[in-house]
Short mmCIF file of C-alpha atoms in Angstrom, two decimals:
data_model
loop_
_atom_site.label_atom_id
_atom_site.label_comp_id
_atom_site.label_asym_id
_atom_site.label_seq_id
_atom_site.Cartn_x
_atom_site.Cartn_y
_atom_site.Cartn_z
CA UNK A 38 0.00 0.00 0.00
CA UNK A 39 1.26 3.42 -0.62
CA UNK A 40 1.54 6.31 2.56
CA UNK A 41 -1.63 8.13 1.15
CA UNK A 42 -3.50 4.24 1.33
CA UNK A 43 -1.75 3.90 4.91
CA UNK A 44 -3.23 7.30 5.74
CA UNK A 45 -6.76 6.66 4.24
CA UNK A 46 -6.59 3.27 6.47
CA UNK A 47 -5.61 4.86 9.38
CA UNK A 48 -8.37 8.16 9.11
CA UNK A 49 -11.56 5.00 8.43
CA UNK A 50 -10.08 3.18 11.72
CA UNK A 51 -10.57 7.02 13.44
CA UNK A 52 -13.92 7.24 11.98
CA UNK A 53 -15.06 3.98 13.18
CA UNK A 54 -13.67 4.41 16.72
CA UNK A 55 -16.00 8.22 17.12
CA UNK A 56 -19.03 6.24 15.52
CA UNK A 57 -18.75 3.65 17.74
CA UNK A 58 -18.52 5.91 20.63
CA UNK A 59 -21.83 7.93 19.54
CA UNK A 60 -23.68 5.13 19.17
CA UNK A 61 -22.35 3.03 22.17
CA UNK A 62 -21.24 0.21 20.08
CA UNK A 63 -18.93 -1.13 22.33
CA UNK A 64 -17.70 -4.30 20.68
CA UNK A 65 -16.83 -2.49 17.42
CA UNK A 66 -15.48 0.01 19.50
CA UNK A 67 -13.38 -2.84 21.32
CA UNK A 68 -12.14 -3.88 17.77
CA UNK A 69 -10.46 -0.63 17.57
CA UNK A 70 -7.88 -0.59 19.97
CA UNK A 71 -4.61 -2.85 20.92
CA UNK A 72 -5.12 -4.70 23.80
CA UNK A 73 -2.27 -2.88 25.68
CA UNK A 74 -3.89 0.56 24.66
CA UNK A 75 -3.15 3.64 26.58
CA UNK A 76 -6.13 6.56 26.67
CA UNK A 77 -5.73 9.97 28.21
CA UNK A 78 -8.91 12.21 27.71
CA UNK A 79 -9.57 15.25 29.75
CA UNK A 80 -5.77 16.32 29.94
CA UNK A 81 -5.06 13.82 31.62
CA UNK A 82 -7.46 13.63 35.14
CA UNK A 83 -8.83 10.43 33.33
CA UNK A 84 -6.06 7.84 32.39
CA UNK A 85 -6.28 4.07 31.49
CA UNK A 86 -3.90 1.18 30.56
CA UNK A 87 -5.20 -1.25 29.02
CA UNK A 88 -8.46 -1.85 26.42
CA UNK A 89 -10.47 -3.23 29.55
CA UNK A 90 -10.24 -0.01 31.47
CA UNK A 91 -9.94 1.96 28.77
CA UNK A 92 -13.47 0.04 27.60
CA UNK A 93 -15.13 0.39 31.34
CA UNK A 94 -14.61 3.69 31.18
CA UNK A 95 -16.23 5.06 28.32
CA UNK A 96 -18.96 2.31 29.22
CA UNK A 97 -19.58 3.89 32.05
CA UNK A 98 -19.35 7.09 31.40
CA UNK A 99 -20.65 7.58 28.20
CA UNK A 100 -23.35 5.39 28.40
CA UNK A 101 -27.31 5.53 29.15
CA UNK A 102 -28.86 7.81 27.47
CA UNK A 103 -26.47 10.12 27.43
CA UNK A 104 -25.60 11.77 24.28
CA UNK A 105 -22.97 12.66 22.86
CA UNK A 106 -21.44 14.17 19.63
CA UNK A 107 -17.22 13.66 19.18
CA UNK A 108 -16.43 14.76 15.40
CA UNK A 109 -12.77 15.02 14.65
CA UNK A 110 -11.19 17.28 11.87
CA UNK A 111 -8.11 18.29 10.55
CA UNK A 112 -6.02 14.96 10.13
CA UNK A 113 -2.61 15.75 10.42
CA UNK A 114 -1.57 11.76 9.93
CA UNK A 115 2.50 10.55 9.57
CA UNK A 116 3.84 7.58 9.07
CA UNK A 117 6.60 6.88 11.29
CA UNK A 118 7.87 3.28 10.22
CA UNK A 119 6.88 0.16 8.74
CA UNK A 120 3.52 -0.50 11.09
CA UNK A 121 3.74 2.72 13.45
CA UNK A 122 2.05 6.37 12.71
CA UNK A 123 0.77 9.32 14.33
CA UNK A 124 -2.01 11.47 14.02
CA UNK A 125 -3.66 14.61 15.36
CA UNK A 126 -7.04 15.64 14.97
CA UNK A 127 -9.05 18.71 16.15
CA UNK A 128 -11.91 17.55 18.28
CA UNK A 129 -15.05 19.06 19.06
CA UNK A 130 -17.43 17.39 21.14
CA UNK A 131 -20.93 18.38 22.64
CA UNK A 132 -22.44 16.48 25.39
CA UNK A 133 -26.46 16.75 26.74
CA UNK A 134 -27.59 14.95 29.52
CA UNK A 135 -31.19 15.37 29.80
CA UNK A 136 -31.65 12.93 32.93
CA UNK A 137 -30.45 13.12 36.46
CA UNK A 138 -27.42 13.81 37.89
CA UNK A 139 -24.12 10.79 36.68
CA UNK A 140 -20.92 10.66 37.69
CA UNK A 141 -18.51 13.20 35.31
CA UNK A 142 -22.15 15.28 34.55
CA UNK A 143 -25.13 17.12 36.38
CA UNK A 144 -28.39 16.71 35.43
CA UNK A 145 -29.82 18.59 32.90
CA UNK A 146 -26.93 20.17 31.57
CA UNK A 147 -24.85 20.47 28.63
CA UNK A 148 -20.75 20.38 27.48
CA UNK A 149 -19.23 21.89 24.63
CA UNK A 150 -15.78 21.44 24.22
CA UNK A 151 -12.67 21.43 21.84
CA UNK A 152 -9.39 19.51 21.88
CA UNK A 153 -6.27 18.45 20.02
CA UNK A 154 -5.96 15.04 19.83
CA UNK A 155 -2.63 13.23 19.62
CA UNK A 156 -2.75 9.57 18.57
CA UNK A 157 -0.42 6.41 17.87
CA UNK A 158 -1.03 3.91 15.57
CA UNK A 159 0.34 0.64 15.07
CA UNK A 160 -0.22 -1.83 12.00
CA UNK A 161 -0.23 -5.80 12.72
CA UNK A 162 -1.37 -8.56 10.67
CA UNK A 163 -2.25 -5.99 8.27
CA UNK A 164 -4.82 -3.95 10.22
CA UNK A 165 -4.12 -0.74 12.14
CA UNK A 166 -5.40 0.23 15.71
CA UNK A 167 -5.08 2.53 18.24
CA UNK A 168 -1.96 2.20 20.68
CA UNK A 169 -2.33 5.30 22.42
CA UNK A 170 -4.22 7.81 22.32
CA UNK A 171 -5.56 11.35 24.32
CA UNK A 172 -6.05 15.27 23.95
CA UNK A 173 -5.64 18.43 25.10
CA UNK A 174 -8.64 20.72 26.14
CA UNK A 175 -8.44 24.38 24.13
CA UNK A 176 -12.19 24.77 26.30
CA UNK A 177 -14.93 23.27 27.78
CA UNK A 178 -18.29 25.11 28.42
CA UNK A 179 -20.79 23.86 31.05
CA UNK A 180 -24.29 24.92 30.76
CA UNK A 181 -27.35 24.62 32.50
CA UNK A 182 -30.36 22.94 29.86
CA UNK A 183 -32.52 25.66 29.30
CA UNK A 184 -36.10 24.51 30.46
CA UNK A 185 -37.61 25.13 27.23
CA UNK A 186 -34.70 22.72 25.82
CA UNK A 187 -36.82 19.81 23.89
CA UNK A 188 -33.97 17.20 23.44
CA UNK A 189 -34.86 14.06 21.85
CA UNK A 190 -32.51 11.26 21.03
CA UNK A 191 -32.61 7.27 19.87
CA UNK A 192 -32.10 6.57 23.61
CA UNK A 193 -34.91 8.13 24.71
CA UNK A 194 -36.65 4.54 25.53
CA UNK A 195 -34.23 3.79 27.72
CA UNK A 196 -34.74 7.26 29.90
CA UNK A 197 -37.94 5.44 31.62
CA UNK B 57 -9.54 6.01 -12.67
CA UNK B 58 -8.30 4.67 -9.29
CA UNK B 59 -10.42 4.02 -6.92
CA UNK B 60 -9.35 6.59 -4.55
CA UNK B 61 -10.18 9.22 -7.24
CA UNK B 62 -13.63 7.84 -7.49
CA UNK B 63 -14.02 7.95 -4.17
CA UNK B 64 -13.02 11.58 -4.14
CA UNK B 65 -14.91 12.63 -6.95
CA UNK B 66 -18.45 11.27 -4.57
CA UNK B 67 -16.95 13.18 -1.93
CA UNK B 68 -17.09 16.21 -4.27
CA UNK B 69 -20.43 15.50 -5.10
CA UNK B 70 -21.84 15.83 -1.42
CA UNK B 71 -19.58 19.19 -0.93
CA UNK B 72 -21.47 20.76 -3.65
CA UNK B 73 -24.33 19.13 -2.51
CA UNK B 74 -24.52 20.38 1.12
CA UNK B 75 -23.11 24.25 -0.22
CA UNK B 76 -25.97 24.35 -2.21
CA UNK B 77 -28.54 23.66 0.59
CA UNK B 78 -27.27 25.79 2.75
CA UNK B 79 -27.16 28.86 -0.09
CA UNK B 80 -30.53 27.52 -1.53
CA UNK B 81 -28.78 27.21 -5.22
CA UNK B 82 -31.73 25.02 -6.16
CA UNK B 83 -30.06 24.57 -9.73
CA UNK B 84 -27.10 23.25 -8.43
CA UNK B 85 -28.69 21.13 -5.91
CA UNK B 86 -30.90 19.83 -9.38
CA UNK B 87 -27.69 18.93 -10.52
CA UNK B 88 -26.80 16.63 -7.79
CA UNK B 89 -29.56 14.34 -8.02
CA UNK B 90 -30.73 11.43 -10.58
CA UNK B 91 -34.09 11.85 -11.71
CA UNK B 92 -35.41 8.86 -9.47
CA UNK B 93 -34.11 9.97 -6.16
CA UNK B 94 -35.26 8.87 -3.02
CA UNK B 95 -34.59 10.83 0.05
CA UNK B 96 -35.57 10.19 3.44
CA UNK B 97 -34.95 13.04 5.99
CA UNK B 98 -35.75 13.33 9.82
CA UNK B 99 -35.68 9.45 10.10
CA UNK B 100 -38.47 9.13 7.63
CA UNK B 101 -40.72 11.18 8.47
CA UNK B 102 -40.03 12.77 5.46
CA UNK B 103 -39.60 10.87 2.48
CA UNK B 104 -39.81 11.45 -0.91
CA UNK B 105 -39.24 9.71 -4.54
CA UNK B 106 -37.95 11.86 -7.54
CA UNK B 107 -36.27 14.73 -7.90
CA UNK B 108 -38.84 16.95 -8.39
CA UNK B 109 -40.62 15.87 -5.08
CA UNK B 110 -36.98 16.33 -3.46
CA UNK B 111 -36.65 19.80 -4.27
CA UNK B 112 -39.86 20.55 -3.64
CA UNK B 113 -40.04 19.51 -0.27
CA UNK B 114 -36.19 21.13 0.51
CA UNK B 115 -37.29 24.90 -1.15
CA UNK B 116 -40.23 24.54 1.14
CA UNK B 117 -38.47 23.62 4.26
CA UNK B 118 -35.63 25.23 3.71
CA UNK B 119 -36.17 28.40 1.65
CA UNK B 120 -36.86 31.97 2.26
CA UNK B 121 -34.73 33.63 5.32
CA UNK B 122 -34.37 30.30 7.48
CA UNK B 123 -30.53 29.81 8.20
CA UNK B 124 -29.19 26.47 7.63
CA UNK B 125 -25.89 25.04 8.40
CA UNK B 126 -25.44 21.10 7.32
CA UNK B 127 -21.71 20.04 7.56
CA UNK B 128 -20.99 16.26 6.92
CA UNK B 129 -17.78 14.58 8.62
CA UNK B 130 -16.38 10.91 8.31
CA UNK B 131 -16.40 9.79 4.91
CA UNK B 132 -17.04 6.18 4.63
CA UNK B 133 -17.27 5.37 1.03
CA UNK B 134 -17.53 1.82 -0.50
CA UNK B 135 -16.95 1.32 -4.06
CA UNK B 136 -19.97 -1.11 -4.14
CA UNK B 137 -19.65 -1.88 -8.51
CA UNK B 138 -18.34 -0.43 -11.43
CA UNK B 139 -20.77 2.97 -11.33
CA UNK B 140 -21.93 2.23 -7.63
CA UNK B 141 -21.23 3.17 -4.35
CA UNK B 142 -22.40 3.68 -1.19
CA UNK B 143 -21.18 6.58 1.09
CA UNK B 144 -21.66 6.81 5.27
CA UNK B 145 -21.47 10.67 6.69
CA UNK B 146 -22.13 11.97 9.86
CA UNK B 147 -23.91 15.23 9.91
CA UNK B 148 -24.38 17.72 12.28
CA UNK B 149 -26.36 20.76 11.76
CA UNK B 150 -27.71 23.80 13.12
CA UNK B 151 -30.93 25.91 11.83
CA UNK B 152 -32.19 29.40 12.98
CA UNK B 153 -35.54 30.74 12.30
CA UNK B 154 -35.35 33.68 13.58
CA UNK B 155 -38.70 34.84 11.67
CA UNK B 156 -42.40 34.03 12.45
CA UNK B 157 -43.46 30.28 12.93
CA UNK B 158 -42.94 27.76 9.59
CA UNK B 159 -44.11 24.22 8.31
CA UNK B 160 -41.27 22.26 10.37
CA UNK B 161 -40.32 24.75 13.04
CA UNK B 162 -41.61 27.76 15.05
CA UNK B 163 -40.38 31.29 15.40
CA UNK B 164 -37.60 32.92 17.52
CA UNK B 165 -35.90 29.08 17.17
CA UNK B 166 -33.01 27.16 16.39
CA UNK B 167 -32.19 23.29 16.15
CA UNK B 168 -29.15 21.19 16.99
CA UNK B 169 -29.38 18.17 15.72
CA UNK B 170 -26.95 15.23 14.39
CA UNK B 171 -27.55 12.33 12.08
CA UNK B 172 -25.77 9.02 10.10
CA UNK B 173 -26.82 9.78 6.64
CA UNK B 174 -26.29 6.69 4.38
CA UNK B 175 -26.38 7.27 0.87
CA UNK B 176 -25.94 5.54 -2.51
CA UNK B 177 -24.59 7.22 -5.77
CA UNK B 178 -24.23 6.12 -8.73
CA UNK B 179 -22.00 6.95 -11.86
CA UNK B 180 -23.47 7.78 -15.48
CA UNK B 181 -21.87 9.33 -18.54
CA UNK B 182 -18.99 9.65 -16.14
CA UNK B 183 -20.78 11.27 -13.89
CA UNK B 184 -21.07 10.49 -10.05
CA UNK B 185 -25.12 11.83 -8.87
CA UNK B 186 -26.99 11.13 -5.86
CA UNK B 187 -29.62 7.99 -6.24
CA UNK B 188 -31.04 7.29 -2.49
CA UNK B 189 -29.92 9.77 0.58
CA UNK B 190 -31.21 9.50 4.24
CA UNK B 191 -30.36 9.83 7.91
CA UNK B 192 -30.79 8.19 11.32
CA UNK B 193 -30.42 10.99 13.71
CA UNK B 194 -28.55 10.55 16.90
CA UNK B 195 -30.36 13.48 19.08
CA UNK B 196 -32.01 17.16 18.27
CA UNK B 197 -32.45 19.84 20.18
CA UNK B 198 -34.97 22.42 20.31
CA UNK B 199 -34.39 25.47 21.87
CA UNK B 200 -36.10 29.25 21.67
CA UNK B 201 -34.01 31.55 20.65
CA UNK B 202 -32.64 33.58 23.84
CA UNK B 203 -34.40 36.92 23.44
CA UNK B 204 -30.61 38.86 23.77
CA UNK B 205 -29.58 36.90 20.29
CA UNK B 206 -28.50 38.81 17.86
CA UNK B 207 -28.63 37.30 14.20
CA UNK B 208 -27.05 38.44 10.60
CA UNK B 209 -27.60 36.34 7.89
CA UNK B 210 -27.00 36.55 4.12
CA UNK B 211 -30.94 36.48 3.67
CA UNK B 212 -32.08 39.51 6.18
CA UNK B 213 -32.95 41.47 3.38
CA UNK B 214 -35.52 38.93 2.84
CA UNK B 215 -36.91 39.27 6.18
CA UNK B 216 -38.68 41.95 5.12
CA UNK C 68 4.20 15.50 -7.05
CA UNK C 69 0.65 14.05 -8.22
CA UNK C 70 -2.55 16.52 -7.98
CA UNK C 71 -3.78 14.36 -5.20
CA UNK C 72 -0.46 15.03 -3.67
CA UNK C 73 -0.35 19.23 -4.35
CA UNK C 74 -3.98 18.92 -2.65
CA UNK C 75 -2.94 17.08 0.24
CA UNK C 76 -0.32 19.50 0.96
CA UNK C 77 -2.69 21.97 0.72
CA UNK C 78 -5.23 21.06 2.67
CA UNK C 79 -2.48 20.14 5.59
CA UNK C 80 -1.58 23.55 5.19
CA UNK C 81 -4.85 25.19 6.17
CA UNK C 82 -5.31 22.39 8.73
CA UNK C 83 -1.96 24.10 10.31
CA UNK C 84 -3.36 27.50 10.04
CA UNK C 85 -6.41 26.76 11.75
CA UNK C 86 -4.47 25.24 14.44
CA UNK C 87 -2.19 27.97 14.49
CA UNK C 88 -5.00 30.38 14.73
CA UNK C 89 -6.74 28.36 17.63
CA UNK C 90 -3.70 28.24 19.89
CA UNK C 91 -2.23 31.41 19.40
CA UNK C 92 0.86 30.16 17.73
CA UNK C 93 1.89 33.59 16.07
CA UNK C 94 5.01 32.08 14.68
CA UNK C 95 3.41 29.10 12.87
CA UNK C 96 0.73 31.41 11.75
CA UNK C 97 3.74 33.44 9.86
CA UNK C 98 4.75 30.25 8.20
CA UNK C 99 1.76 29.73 6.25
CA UNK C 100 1.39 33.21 4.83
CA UNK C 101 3.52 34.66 1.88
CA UNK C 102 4.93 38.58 2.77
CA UNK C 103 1.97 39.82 0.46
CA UNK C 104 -0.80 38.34 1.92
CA UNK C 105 -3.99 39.53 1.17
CA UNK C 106 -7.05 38.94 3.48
CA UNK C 107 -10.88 39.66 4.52
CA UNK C 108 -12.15 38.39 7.15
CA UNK C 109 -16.28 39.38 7.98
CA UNK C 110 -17.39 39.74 4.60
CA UNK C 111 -14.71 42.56 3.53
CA UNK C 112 -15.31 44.45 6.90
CA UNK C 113 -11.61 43.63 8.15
CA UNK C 114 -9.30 43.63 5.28
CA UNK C 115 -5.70 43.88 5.30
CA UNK C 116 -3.24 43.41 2.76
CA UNK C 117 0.77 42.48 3.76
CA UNK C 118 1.56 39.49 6.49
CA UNK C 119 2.43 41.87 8.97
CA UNK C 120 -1.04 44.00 8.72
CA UNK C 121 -2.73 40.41 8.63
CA UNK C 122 -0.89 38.70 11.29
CA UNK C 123 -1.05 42.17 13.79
CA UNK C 124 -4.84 41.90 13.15
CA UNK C 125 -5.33 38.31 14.26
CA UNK C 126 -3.13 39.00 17.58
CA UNK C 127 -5.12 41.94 18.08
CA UNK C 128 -8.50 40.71 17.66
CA UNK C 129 -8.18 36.85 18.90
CA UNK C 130 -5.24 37.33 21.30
CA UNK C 131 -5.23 36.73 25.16
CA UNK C 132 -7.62 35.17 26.60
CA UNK C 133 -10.33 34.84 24.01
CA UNK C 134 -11.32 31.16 23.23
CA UNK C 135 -11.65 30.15 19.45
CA UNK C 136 -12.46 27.35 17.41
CA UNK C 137 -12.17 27.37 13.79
CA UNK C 138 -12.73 24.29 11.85
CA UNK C 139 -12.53 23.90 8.28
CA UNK C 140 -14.55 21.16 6.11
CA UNK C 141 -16.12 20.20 2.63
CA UNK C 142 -12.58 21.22 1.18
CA UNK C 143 -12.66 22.13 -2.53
CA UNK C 144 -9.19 22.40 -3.80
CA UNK C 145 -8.61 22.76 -7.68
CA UNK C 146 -4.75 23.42 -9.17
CA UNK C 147 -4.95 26.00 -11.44
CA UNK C 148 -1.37 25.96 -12.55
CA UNK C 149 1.93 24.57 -12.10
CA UNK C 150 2.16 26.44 -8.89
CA UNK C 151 -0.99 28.03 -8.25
CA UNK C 152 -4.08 26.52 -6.29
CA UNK C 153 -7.65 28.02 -4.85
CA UNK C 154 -9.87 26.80 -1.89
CA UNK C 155 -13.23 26.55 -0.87
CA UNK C 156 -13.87 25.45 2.78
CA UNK C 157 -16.63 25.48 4.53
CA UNK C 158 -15.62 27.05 8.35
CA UNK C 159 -17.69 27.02 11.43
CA UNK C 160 -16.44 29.33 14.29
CA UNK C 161 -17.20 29.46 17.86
CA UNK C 162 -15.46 32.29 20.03
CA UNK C 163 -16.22 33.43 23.74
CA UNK C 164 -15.47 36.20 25.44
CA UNK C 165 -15.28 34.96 29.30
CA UNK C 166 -13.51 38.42 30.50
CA UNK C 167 -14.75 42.18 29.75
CA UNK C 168 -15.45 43.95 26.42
CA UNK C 169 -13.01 43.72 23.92
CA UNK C 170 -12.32 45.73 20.64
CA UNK C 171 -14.71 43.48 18.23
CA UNK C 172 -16.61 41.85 21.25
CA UNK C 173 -18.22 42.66 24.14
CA UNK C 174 -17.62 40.92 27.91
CA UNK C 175 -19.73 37.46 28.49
CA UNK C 176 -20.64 36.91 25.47
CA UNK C 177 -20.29 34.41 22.45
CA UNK C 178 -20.15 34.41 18.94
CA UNK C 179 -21.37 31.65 16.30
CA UNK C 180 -21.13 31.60 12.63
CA UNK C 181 -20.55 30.17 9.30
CA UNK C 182 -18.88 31.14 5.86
CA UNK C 183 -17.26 30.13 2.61
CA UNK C 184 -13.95 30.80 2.71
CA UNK C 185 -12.40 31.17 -0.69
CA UNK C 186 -8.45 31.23 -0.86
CA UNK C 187 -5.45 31.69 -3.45
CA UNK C 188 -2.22 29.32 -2.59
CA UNK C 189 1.34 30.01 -4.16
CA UNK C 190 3.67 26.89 -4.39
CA UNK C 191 7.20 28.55 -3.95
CA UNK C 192 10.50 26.08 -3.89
CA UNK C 193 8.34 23.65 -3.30
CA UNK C 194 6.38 24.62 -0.82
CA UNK C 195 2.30 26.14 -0.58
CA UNK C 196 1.30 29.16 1.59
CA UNK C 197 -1.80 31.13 1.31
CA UNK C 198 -1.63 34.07 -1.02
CA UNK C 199 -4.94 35.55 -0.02
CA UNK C 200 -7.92 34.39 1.54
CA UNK C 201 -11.18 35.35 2.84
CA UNK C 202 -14.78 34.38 3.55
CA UNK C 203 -18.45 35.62 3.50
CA UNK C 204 -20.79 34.71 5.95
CA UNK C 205 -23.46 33.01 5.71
CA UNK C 206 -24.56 34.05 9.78
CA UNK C 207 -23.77 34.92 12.83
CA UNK C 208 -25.16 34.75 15.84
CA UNK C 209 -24.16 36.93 19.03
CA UNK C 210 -25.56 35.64 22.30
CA UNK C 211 -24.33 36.97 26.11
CA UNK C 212 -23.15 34.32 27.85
CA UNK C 213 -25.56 32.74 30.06
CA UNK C 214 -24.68 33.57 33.90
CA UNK C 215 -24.84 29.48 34.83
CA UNK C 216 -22.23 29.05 32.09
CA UNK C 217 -18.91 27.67 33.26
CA UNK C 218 -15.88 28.24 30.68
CA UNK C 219 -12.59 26.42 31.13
CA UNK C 220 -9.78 26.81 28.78
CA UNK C 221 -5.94 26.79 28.56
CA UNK C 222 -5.77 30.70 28.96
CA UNK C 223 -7.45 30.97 31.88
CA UNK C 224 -4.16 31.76 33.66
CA UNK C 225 -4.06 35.00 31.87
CA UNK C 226 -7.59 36.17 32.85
CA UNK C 227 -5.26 37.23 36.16
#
């Protein structure tokens, strides 16, 4: 394959992780990561080792009825050997939860937030995944839901 | 041509395709279609077969001074034949009325919203047009517009 | 170089001024300009010709502690010679102004919008910058910051 086919690769593997996270696909989500997979989100006050952690906590935290928008931009993608890369990608990610109070989010309240996210890549067997990955915050902004705020979502059955 | 090229000519396509909806260029949103389109907006709700019902239905909803914003992220494109594909997006867009009530959405408001639109095109003469388009959303919001907004548009002359 | 290749580089150089922009990176933001710059920003409103005038108006008017985001899609790109290009993006922009009024923005308040940014690039010893660029809007919205909203971001050291 050429770089620019490496790079293509390597962006659809990106995609499919941030649809899998929106639509709390966690097995195709699990398919997307090395199983020794490092994740730092939130500059670093949540950090995981390992797909298992890395898996219970976006389980946990993004799922529910949460929702939740992550689109990356941007791709700044380099190939830095045979089967290793790295890419960055400008995040911007909006978050609603429309229920009661969770763990990382009050109730009825929003997030909107941007970051720069700095990835590594690694190639085995043909197929690349994630080996590390994180970002760094340029904002977040917390808001209140206005109570004329009419959300609905595809999770809405499961709000009770 | 290679198959990337194809792939980046459909990608083309939808670029001119989503410009054109948010400028209401009706022509060159024509010009985007086959004649036997089917769409299938707001997770079918709204559905319609042919181009001329198409059009119809987006210079109703979407015409006058209403402000649109429909950006598309993600490309997953298949090469599905020799003049087909298929093409996975995911959309997020934003829409102000900031006018009296309409059809699909009342005055002094504005909707979030953000969808998986899953298309297929197809290629003719050398030629790569839209033949089915559609979206699952993931959530909208609905919200009034804050009476301290302030909005300027490219259509407030039309306000009247 | 292929086309697909000139494009690429292209492309990765906007990605780098957006980034540039967003993180106040003055010094990058010089690299992707030629000395004769020509831009106009807000529909013509701002316009400044010579990368000194350009790059003492963005330090001006997004410097400190202002938070931006400015991302870039739907890229357009056609060569139109052996070493001249032009752009069409599609930008969404999000600033907010945490702190007290400002030049082009008043305290606690935010800013939304849209535009079509249409650029000129200039391939010189091998390498693109932006010749001119510019964009017109197609809105913008100006709210006041709600009082429940919380903003974090990596300036807020210098809100002292």
């Amino acid at each position: 394959m050429s770089e620019r086919d490496e790079i293509e690769a390597i962006q659809q593997l990106k995609y499919r992780y941030m649809r899998a996270v929106d639509l709390k696909l966690w097995d195709e989500l699990h398919d997307t990561f090395w199983p020794e997979v490092v994740c730092s989100y939130g500059d670093g006050t949540h950090s995981f080792e390992g797909r298992d952690a890395v898996l219970g906590f976006l389980r946990d935290s993004l799922g529910g009825n949460l929702v939740t928008l992550h689109q990356v931009h941007h791709p700044q993608i380099e190939i830095t050997g045979p089967n290793t890369a790295r890419g960055r990608w400008y995040l911007v990610d909006y978050v609603i939860n429309a229920g009661p109070d969770r763990p990382l989010m009050k109730g009825r309240s929003t997030l909107l937030g941007a970051a720069f996210y700095h990835d590594q890549y690694e190639k085995r067997d043909g197929e690349w995944r994630i080996l590390s990955t994180g970002y760094e915050r340029t904002f977040e902004q917390f808001d209140d839901l206005p109570e004329s705020s009419e959300v609905h979502s595809r999770w809405d059955a499961e709000t009770g």
